[in-house]
PDB file of C-alpha atoms in Angstrom:
ATOM      1  CA  MET M   1       0.000   0.000   0.000  1.00 92.00           C
ATOM      2  CA  GLU M   2       1.131   3.507  -0.847  1.00 91.00           C
ATOM      3  CA  HIS M   3      -0.161   6.195   1.509  1.00 95.00           C
ATOM      4  CA  PHE M   4       0.413   9.934   1.187  1.00 94.00           C
ATOM      5  CA  THR M   5      -0.808  12.885   3.200  1.00 95.00           C
ATOM      6  CA  ILE M   6      -0.909  14.463  -0.217  1.00 95.00           C
ATOM      7  CA  ALA M   7      -1.437  18.137   0.609  1.00 94.00           C
ATOM      8  CA  THR M   8       1.440  18.044   3.097  1.00 95.00           C
ATOM      9  CA  VAL M   9       3.741  16.171   0.710  1.00 96.00           C
ATOM     10  CA  ALA M  10       2.916  18.578  -2.117  1.00 96.00           C
ATOM     11  CA  GLU M  11       3.412  21.673   0.067  1.00 95.00           C
ATOM     12  CA  LYS M  12       6.874  20.479   1.152  1.00 96.00           C
ATOM     13  CA  SER M  13       8.145  19.935  -2.394  1.00 96.00           C
ATOM     14  CA  PRO M  14      10.042  22.822  -3.973  1.00 95.00           C
ATOM     15  CA  ASP M  15      10.282  20.931  -7.278  1.00 97.00           C
ATOM     16  CA  PHE M  16       8.433  21.930 -10.429  1.00 98.00           C
ATOM     17  CA  ARG M  17       7.513  18.268 -10.977  1.00 98.00           C
ATOM     18  CA  ARG M  18       7.992  15.153  -8.850  1.00 98.00           C
ATOM     19  CA  VAL M  19       6.493  11.759  -9.706  1.00 98.00           C
ATOM     20  CA  LEU M  20       5.344  10.141  -6.453  1.00 97.00           C
ATOM     21  CA  TRP M  21       3.851   6.922  -7.763  1.00 98.00           C
ATOM     22  CA  THR M  22       3.464   5.140 -11.076  1.00 97.00           C
ATOM     23  CA  GLY M  23       1.077   2.274 -11.674  1.00 96.00           C
ATOM     24  CA  GLU M  24       0.152   0.352 -14.775  1.00 95.00           C
ATOM     25  CA  HIS M  25      -2.814   2.628 -15.550  1.00 97.00           C
ATOM     26  CA  THR M  26      -2.272   5.863 -13.586  1.00 97.00           C
ATOM     27  CA  GLN M  27       0.430   8.113 -12.190  1.00 98.00           C
ATOM     28  CA  LEU M  28       0.502  10.541  -9.229  1.00 98.00           C
ATOM     29  CA  VAL M  29       2.603  13.699  -9.636  1.00 98.00           C
ATOM     30  CA  ILE M  30       3.061  16.786  -7.447  1.00 98.00           C
ATOM     31  CA  MET M  31       3.940  20.173  -8.904  1.00 98.00           C
ATOM     32  CA  THR M  32       5.022  23.565  -7.589  1.00 98.00           C
ATOM     33  CA  ILE M  33       4.701  26.445 -10.033  1.00 98.00           C
ATOM     34  CA  PRO M  34       6.583  29.583  -8.952  1.00 98.00           C
ATOM     35  CA  PRO M  35       4.980  33.051  -8.995  1.00 98.00           C
ATOM     36  CA  GLY M  36       4.696  34.196 -12.597  1.00 97.00           C
ATOM     37  CA  GLY M  37       5.348  30.634 -13.833  1.00 98.00           C
ATOM     38  CA  GLU M  38       3.222  28.192 -15.759  1.00 98.00           C
ATOM     39  CA  ILE M  39       3.030  24.551 -16.706  1.00 97.00           C
ATOM     40  CA  GLY M  40       3.126  25.502 -20.378  1.00 96.00           C
ATOM     41  CA  GLU M  41       0.496  24.963 -23.041  1.00 97.00           C
ATOM     42  CA  GLU M  42       0.261  21.288 -23.928  1.00 96.00           C
ATOM     43  CA  VAL M  43      -1.963  18.485 -25.156  1.00 97.00           C
ATOM     44  CA  HIS M  44      -1.777  14.909 -23.863  1.00 96.00           C
ATOM     45  CA  GLU M  45      -3.052  12.589 -26.585  1.00 96.00           C
ATOM     46  CA  GLY M  46      -4.628   9.488 -25.057  1.00 97.00           C
ATOM     47  CA  ILE M  47      -4.040  10.673 -21.465  1.00 98.00           C
ATOM     48  CA  ASP M  48      -6.671  12.085 -19.106  1.00 98.00           C
ATOM     49  CA  GLN M  49      -5.441  14.397 -16.342  1.00 98.00           C
ATOM     50  CA  ILE M  50      -7.046  15.436 -13.053  1.00 98.00           C
ATOM     51  CA  LEU M  51      -5.421  18.332 -11.176  1.00 98.00           C
ATOM     52  CA  THR M  52      -6.185  19.234  -7.542  1.00 98.00           C
ATOM     53  CA  PHE M  53      -4.903  22.542  -6.187  1.00 98.00           C
ATOM     54  CA  VAL M  54      -3.403  22.596  -2.690  1.00 98.00           C
ATOM     55  CA  SER M  55      -2.350  26.248  -2.286  1.00 98.00           C
ATOM     56  CA  GLY M  56      -1.760  29.456  -4.191  1.00 98.00           C
ATOM     57  CA  THR M  57      -3.859  31.067  -6.893  1.00 98.00           C
ATOM     58  CA  GLY M  58      -3.768  30.518 -10.582  1.00 98.00           C
ATOM     59  CA  GLU M  59      -5.597  30.438 -13.849  1.00 98.00           C
ATOM     60  CA  ALA M  60      -6.743  27.274 -15.588  1.00 98.00           C
ATOM     61  CA  ARG M  61      -6.769  27.557 -19.372  1.00 98.00           C
ATOM     62  CA  VAL M  62      -8.547  24.530 -20.779  1.00 98.00           C
ATOM     63  CA  ALA M  63     -10.027  24.165 -24.271  1.00 98.00           C
ATOM     64  CA  GLY M  64     -10.126  27.934 -24.760  1.00 97.00           C
ATOM     65  CA  GLU M  65     -11.834  28.662 -21.417  1.00 98.00           C
ATOM     66  CA  LYS M  66     -10.195  30.469 -18.481  1.00 98.00           C
ATOM     67  CA  ARG M  67     -11.060  30.061 -14.799  1.00 98.00           C
ATOM     68  CA  GLU M  68      -9.412  31.069 -11.546  1.00 98.00           C
ATOM     69  CA  VAL M  69      -8.156  28.150  -9.441  1.00 98.00           C
ATOM     70  CA  VAL M  70      -7.511  28.197  -5.692  1.00 98.00           C
ATOM     71  CA  SER M  71      -6.890  25.719  -2.890  1.00 97.00           C
ATOM     72  CA  GLY M  72      -9.451  22.905  -2.985  1.00 97.00           C
ATOM     73  CA  ASP M  73     -10.277  23.261  -6.682  1.00 98.00           C
ATOM     74  CA  LEU M  74     -10.099  20.293  -9.043  1.00 98.00           C
ATOM     75  CA  VAL M  75      -9.844  20.543 -12.831  1.00 98.00           C
ATOM     76  CA  VAL M  76     -10.356  17.668 -15.262  1.00 98.00           C
ATOM     77  CA  VAL M  77      -8.503  17.769 -18.581  1.00 98.00           C
ATOM     78  CA  PRO M  78      -9.754  15.081 -20.978  1.00 98.00           C
ATOM     79  CA  ALA M  79      -7.258  13.461 -23.342  1.00 98.00           C
ATOM     80  CA  GLY M  80      -6.523  15.527 -26.422  1.00 98.00           C
ATOM     81  CA  THR M  81      -7.487  18.858 -24.808  1.00 98.00           C
ATOM     82  CA  LYS M  82      -5.185  21.885 -25.035  1.00 98.00           C
ATOM     83  CA  HIS M  83      -4.435  23.234 -21.561  1.00 98.00           C
ATOM     84  CA  ASN M  84      -2.152  25.361 -19.420  1.00 98.00           C
ATOM     85  CA  PHE M  85      -2.080  26.407 -15.767  1.00 98.00           C
ATOM     86  CA  VAL M  86      -0.555  29.743 -14.805  1.00 98.00           C
ATOM     87  CA  ASN M  87       0.415  31.004 -11.351  1.00 98.00           C
ATOM     88  CA  THR M  88      -1.240  34.416 -10.979  1.00 98.00           C
ATOM     89  CA  GLY M  89      -0.440  34.956  -7.308  1.00 98.00           C
ATOM     90  CA  PRO M  90       2.516  36.036  -5.181  1.00 98.00           C
ATOM     91  CA  ASN M  91       3.104  32.539  -3.738  1.00 97.00           C
ATOM     92  CA  PRO M  92       3.835  29.150  -5.326  1.00 98.00           C
ATOM     93  CA  LEU M  93       0.875  27.389  -6.962  1.00 98.00           C
ATOM     94  CA  VAL M  94       0.969  23.874  -5.499  1.00 98.00           C
ATOM     95  CA  LEU M  95      -0.999  20.967  -6.894  1.00 98.00           C
ATOM     96  CA  TYR M  96      -1.125  17.247  -7.375  1.00 98.00           C
ATOM     97  CA  THR M  97      -2.240  15.578 -10.539  1.00 98.00           C
ATOM     98  CA  VAL M  98      -3.236  12.114 -11.646  1.00 98.00           C
ATOM     99  CA  TYR M  99      -2.515  11.022 -15.214  1.00 98.00           C
ATOM    100  CA  GLY M 100      -4.206   8.020 -16.779  1.00 97.00           C
ATOM    101  CA  PRO M 101      -2.221   6.345 -18.235  1.00 97.00           C
ATOM    102  CA  PRO M 102       1.175   7.579 -16.923  1.00 97.00           C
ATOM    103  CA  GLU M 103       2.737  10.576 -18.690  1.00 96.00           C
ATOM    104  CA  HIS M 104       6.214  10.869 -17.123  1.00 97.00           C
ATOM    105  CA  ALA M 105       9.172   8.656 -16.288  1.00 97.00           C
ATOM    106  CA  ASP M 106       8.749   6.727 -13.035  1.00 97.00           C
ATOM    107  CA  GLN M 107      10.267   8.629 -10.069  1.00 96.00           C
ATOM    108  CA  ALA M 108      11.178  11.608 -12.285  1.00 97.00           C
ATOM    109  CA  VAL M 109      12.130  14.790 -10.436  1.00 97.00           C
ATOM    110  CA  HIS M 110      12.470  18.077 -12.295  1.00 97.00           C
ATOM    111  CA  HIS M 111      13.517  20.997 -10.123  1.00 97.00           C
ATOM    112  CA  THR M 112      12.476  23.646 -12.678  1.00 96.00           C
ATOM    113  CA  LYS M 113      10.260  23.951 -15.738  1.00 95.00           C
ATOM    114  CA  GLU M 114      13.400  24.416 -17.850  1.00 96.00           C
ATOM    115  CA  GLU M 115      14.801  21.131 -16.530  1.00 96.00           C
ATOM    116  CA  ALA M 116      11.470  19.395 -17.222  1.00 96.00           C
ATOM    117  CA  ASP M 117      11.316  20.792 -20.768  1.00 95.00           C
ATOM    118  CA  ALA M 118      14.916  19.716 -21.454  1.00 96.00           C
ATOM    119  CA  ALA M 119      14.239  16.177 -20.191  1.00 96.00           C
ATOM    120  CA  GLU M 120      11.165  15.906 -22.406  1.00 93.00           C
ATOM    121  CA  ALA M 121      13.029  17.251 -25.450  1.00 94.00           C
ATOM    122  CA  ALA M 122      15.868  14.775 -24.875  1.00 96.00           C
ATOM    123  CA  GLY M 123      13.446  11.833 -24.576  1.00 94.00           C
ATOM    124  CA  GLU M 124      14.437  11.312 -20.920  1.00 94.00           C
ATOM    125  CA  ASP M 125      10.941  11.771 -19.504  1.00 95.00           C
ATOM    126  CA  GLU M 126       9.064   8.929 -21.150  1.00 94.00           C
ATOM    127  CA  PRO M 127       6.472   6.911 -19.232  1.00 93.00           C
ATOM    128  CA  PRO M 128       7.345   3.311 -18.485  1.00 90.00           C
ATOM    129  CA  THR M 129       6.256   0.647 -20.941  1.00 81.00           C
ATOM    130  CA  GLU M 130       5.627  -2.997 -20.263  1.00 61.00           C
TER     131      GLU M 130
END
């Protein structure tokens, strides 16, 4: 059994992205987006994503719609949907997200968005396969 006090674990992580758990069908990831930062516009083909916000304030941009997000909010991004999440507040925007199926390399840790982007571009952030 894996057990996380997820809000506490997410709040303690200074990393842009940290994969906490990877299963065959889903993956749990925590993220900390610095003030003025963003996840970056993206589309996950064949991967659903559910994001739950732990602290901070931000803007969800999903399928052309914009909404404010705050602690306790949950946003669902269906596979194939263009999306981005932007920190609009003075403090880090902290969240955890579940991908189905996994999107990132098992146990990946990216301290910054730049590091995450470089790992993806180099093919070093691929989800596990059989």
